[in-house]
mmCIF file of C-alpha atoms in Angstrom:
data_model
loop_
_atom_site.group_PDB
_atom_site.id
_atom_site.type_symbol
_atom_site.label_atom_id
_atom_site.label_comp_id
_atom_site.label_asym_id
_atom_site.label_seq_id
_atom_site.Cartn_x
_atom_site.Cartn_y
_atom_site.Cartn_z
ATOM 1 C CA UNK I 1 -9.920 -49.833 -20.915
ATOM 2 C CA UNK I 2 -8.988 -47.409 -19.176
ATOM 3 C CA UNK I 3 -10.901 -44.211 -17.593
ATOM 4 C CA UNK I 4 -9.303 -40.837 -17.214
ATOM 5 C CA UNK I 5 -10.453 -37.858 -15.660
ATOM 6 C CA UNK I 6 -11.387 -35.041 -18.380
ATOM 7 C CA UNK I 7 -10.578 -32.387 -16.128
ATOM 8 C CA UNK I 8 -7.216 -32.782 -14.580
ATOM 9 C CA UNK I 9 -6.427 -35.774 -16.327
ATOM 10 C CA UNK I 10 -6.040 -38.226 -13.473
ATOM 11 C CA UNK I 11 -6.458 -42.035 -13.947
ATOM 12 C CA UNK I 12 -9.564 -43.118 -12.101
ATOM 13 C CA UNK I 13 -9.581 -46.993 -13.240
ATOM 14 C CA UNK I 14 -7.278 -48.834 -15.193
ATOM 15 C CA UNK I 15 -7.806 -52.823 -16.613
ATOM 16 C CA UNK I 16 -4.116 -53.782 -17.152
ATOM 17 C CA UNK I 17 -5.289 -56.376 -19.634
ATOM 18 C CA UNK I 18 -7.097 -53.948 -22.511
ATOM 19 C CA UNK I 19 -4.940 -52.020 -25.084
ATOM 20 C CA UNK I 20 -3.375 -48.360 -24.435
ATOM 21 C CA UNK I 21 -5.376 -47.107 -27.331
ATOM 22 C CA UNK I 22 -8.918 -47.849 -25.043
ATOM 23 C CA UNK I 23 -8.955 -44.690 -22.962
ATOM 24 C CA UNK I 24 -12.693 -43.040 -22.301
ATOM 25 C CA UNK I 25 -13.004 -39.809 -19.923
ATOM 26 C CA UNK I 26 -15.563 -39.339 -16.936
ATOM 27 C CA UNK I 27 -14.633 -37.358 -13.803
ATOM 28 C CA UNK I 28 -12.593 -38.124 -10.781
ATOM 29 C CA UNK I 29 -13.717 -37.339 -7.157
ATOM 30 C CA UNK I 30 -12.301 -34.332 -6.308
ATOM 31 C CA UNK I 31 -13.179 -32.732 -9.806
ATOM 32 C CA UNK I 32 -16.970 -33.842 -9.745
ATOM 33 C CA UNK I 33 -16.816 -32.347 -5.955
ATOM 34 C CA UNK I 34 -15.071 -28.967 -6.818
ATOM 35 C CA UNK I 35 -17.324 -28.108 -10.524
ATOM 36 C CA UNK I 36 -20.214 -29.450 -8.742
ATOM 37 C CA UNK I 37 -19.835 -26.744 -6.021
ATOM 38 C CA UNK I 38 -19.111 -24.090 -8.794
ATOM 39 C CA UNK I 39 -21.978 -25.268 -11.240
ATOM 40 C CA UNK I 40 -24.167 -25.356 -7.962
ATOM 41 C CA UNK I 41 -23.798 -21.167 -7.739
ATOM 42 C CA UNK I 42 -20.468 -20.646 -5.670
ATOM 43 C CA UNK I 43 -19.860 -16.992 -4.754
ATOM 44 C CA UNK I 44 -16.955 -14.967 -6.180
ATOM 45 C CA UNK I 45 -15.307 -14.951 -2.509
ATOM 46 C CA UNK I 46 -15.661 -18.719 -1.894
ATOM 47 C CA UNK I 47 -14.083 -19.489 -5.058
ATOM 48 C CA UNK I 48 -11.432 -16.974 -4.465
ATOM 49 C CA UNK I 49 -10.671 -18.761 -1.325
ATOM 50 C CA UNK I 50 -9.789 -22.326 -3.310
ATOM 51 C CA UNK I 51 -6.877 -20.298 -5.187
ATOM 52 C CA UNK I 52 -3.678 -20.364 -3.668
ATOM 53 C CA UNK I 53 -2.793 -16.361 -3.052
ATOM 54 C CA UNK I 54 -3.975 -13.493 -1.778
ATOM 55 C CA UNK I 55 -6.667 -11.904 -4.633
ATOM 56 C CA UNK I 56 -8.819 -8.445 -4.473
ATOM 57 C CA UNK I 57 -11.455 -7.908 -7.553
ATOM 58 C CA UNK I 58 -12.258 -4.220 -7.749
ATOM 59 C CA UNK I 59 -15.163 -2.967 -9.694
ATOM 60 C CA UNK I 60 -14.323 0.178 -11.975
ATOM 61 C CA UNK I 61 -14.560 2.519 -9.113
ATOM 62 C CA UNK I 62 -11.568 0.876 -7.084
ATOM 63 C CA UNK I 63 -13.858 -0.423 -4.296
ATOM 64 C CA UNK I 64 -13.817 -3.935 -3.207
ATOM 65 C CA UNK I 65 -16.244 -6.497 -4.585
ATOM 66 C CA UNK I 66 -14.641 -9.685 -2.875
ATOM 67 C CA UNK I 67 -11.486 -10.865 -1.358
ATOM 68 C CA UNK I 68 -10.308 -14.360 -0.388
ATOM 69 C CA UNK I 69 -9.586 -15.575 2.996
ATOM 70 C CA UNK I 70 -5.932 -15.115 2.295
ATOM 71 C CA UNK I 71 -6.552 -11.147 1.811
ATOM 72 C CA UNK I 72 -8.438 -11.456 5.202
ATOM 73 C CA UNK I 73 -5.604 -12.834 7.222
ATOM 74 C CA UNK I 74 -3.055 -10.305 5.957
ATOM 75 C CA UNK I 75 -5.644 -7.243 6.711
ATOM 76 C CA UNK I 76 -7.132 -8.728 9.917
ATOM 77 C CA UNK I 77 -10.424 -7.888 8.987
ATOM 78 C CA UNK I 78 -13.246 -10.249 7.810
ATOM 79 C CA UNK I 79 -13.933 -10.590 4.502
ATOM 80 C CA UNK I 80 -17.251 -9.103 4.383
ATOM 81 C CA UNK I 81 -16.013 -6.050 6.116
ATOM 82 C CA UNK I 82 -13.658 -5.535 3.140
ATOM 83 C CA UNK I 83 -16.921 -5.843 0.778
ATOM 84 C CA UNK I 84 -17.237 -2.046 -0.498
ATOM 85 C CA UNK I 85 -14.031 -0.815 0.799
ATOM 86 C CA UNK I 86 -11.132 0.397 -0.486
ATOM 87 C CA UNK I 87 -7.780 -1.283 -1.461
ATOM 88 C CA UNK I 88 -5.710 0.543 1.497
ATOM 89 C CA UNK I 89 -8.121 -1.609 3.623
ATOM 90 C CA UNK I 90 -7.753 -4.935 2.044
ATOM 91 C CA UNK I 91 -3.911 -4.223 3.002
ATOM 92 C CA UNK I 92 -3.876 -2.708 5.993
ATOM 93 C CA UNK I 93 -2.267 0.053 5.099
ATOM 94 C CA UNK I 94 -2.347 2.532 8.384
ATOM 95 C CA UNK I 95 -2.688 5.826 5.915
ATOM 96 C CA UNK I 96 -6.172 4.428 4.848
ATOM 97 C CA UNK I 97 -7.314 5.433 8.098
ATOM 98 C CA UNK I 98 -6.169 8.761 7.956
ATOM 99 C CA UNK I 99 -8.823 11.876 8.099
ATOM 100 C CA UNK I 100 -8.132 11.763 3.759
ATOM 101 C CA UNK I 101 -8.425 7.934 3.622
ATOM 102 C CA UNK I 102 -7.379 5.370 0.710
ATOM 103 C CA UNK I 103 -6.096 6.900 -2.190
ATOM 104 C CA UNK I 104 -6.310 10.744 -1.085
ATOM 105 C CA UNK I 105 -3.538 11.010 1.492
ATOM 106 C CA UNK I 106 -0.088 12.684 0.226
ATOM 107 C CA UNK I 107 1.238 9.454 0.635
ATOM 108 C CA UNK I 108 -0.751 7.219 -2.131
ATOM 109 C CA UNK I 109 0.812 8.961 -4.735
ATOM 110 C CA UNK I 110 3.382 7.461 -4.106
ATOM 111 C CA UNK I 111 1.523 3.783 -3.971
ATOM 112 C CA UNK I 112 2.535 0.729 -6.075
ATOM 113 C CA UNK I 113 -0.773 -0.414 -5.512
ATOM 114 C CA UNK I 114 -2.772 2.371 -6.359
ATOM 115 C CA UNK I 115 -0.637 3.333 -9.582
ATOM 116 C CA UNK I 116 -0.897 -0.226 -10.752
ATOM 117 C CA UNK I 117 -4.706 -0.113 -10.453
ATOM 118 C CA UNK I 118 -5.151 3.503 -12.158
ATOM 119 C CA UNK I 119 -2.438 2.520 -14.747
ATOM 120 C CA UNK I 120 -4.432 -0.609 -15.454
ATOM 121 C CA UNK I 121 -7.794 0.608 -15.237
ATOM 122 C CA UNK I 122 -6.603 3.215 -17.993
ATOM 123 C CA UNK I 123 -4.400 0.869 -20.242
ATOM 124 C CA UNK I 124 -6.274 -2.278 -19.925
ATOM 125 C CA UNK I 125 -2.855 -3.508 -19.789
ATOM 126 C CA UNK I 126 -1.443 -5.816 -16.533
ATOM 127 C CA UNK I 127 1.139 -5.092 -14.162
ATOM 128 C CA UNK I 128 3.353 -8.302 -13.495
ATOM 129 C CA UNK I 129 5.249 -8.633 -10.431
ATOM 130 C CA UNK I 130 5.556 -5.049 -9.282
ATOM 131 C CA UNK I 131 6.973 -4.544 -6.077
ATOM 132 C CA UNK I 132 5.274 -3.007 -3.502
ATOM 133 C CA UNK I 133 4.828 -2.700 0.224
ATOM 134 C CA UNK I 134 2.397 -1.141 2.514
ATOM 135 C CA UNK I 135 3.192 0.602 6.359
ATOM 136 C CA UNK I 136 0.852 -1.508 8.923
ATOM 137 C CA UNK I 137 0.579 -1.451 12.516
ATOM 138 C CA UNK I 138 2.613 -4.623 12.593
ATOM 139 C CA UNK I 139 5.455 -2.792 10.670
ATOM 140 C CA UNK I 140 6.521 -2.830 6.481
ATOM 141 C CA UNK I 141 4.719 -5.606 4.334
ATOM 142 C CA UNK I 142 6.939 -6.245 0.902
ATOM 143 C CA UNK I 143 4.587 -6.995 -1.913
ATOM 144 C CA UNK I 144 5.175 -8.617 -5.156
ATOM 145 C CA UNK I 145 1.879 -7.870 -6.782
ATOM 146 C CA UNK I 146 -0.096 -8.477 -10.331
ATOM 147 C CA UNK I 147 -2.722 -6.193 -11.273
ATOM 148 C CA UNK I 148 -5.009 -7.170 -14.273
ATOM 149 C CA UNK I 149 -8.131 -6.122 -15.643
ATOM 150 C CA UNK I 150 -11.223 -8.368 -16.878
ATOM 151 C CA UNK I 151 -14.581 -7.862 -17.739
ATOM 152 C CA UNK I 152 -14.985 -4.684 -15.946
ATOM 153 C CA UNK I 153 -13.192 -5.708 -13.236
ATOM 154 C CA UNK I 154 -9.625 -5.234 -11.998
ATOM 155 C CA UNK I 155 -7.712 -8.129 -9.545
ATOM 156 C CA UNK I 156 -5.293 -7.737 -7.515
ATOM 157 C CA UNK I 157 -2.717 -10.831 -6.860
ATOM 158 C CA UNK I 158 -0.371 -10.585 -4.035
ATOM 159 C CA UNK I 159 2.196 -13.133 -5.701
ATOM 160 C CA UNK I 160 4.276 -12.988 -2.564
ATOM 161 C CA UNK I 161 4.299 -10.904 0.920
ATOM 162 C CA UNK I 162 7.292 -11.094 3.436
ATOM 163 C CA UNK I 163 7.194 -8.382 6.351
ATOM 164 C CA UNK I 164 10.286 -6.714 6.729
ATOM 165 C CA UNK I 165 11.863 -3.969 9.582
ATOM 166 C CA UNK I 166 9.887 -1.161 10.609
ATOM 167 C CA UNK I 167 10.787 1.751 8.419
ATOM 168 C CA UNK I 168 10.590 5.180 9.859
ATOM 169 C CA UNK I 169 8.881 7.216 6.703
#
């Protein structure tokens, strides 16, 4: 008989002697370890931090309700100091911290990001792969982004971030 994992379908034991058509399903290691920690209560940001890109969730009002560790490193700022803040934050875009902040600078009309999120947040409908960047102290980010909405909330995926030369705006 042999035992496969029902979850990611790995072979956990095998008897090379009994037929292909015996095949039961339990769990493997790693799977019982990874749904036990999410059946066990694992926050929003902890399980953020086992996928592999960047992610923001926004509630409806475009304000942070967790980010992943990946988010962290590209802002600089902890994660719980993103908690409650806006999306300029989370990307370490310098305008954020103008007198107008995120989203009310002459500037943001002019954002990828925050078009994507009002365009989604209005439509229901994702953005795929938009490219964007964002002016940090280190210089120009370039963004490849995904914006979708679920459940009341709204993620943001960076799918891929590259910094490029300093552009004089």
């Amino acid at each position: 008989m042999r035992l496969v994992c029902a979850y990611c379908r790995k072979v956990v034991r095998e008897d090379p002697g009994s037929p292909a058509t015996q095949v039961s399903h339990g769990m493997c290691a790693e799977c019982e370890q990874h749904f036990g920690r999410l059946w066990d209560g694992m926050s929003v940001s902890e399980y953020l931090d086992t996928l592999p890109r960047p992610i923001v969730v926004l509630d409806g009002t475009g304000r942070i309700v967790a980010a992943n560790e990946k988010v962290s490193a590209l802002s600089g700022c902890g994660k719980e100091d993103l908690a409650g803040a806006l999306p300029g934050r989370a990307f370490a875009c310098v305008r954020s911290r103008l007198p107008e902040g995120c989203g009310k600078t002459v500037h943001c009309r002019e954002c990828t990001i925050r078009r994507a999120l009002t365009q989604v947040q209005e439509t229901g409908d994702p953005v795929v792969r938009a490219p964007a960047w964002a002016k940090t102290d280190h210089g120009r980010v370039d963004l490849r982004i995904t914006v979708a909405a679920a459940k009341g909330l709204v993620t943001v995926v960076v799918e891929d971030a590259q910094p490029a030369a300093e552009v004089a705006c």
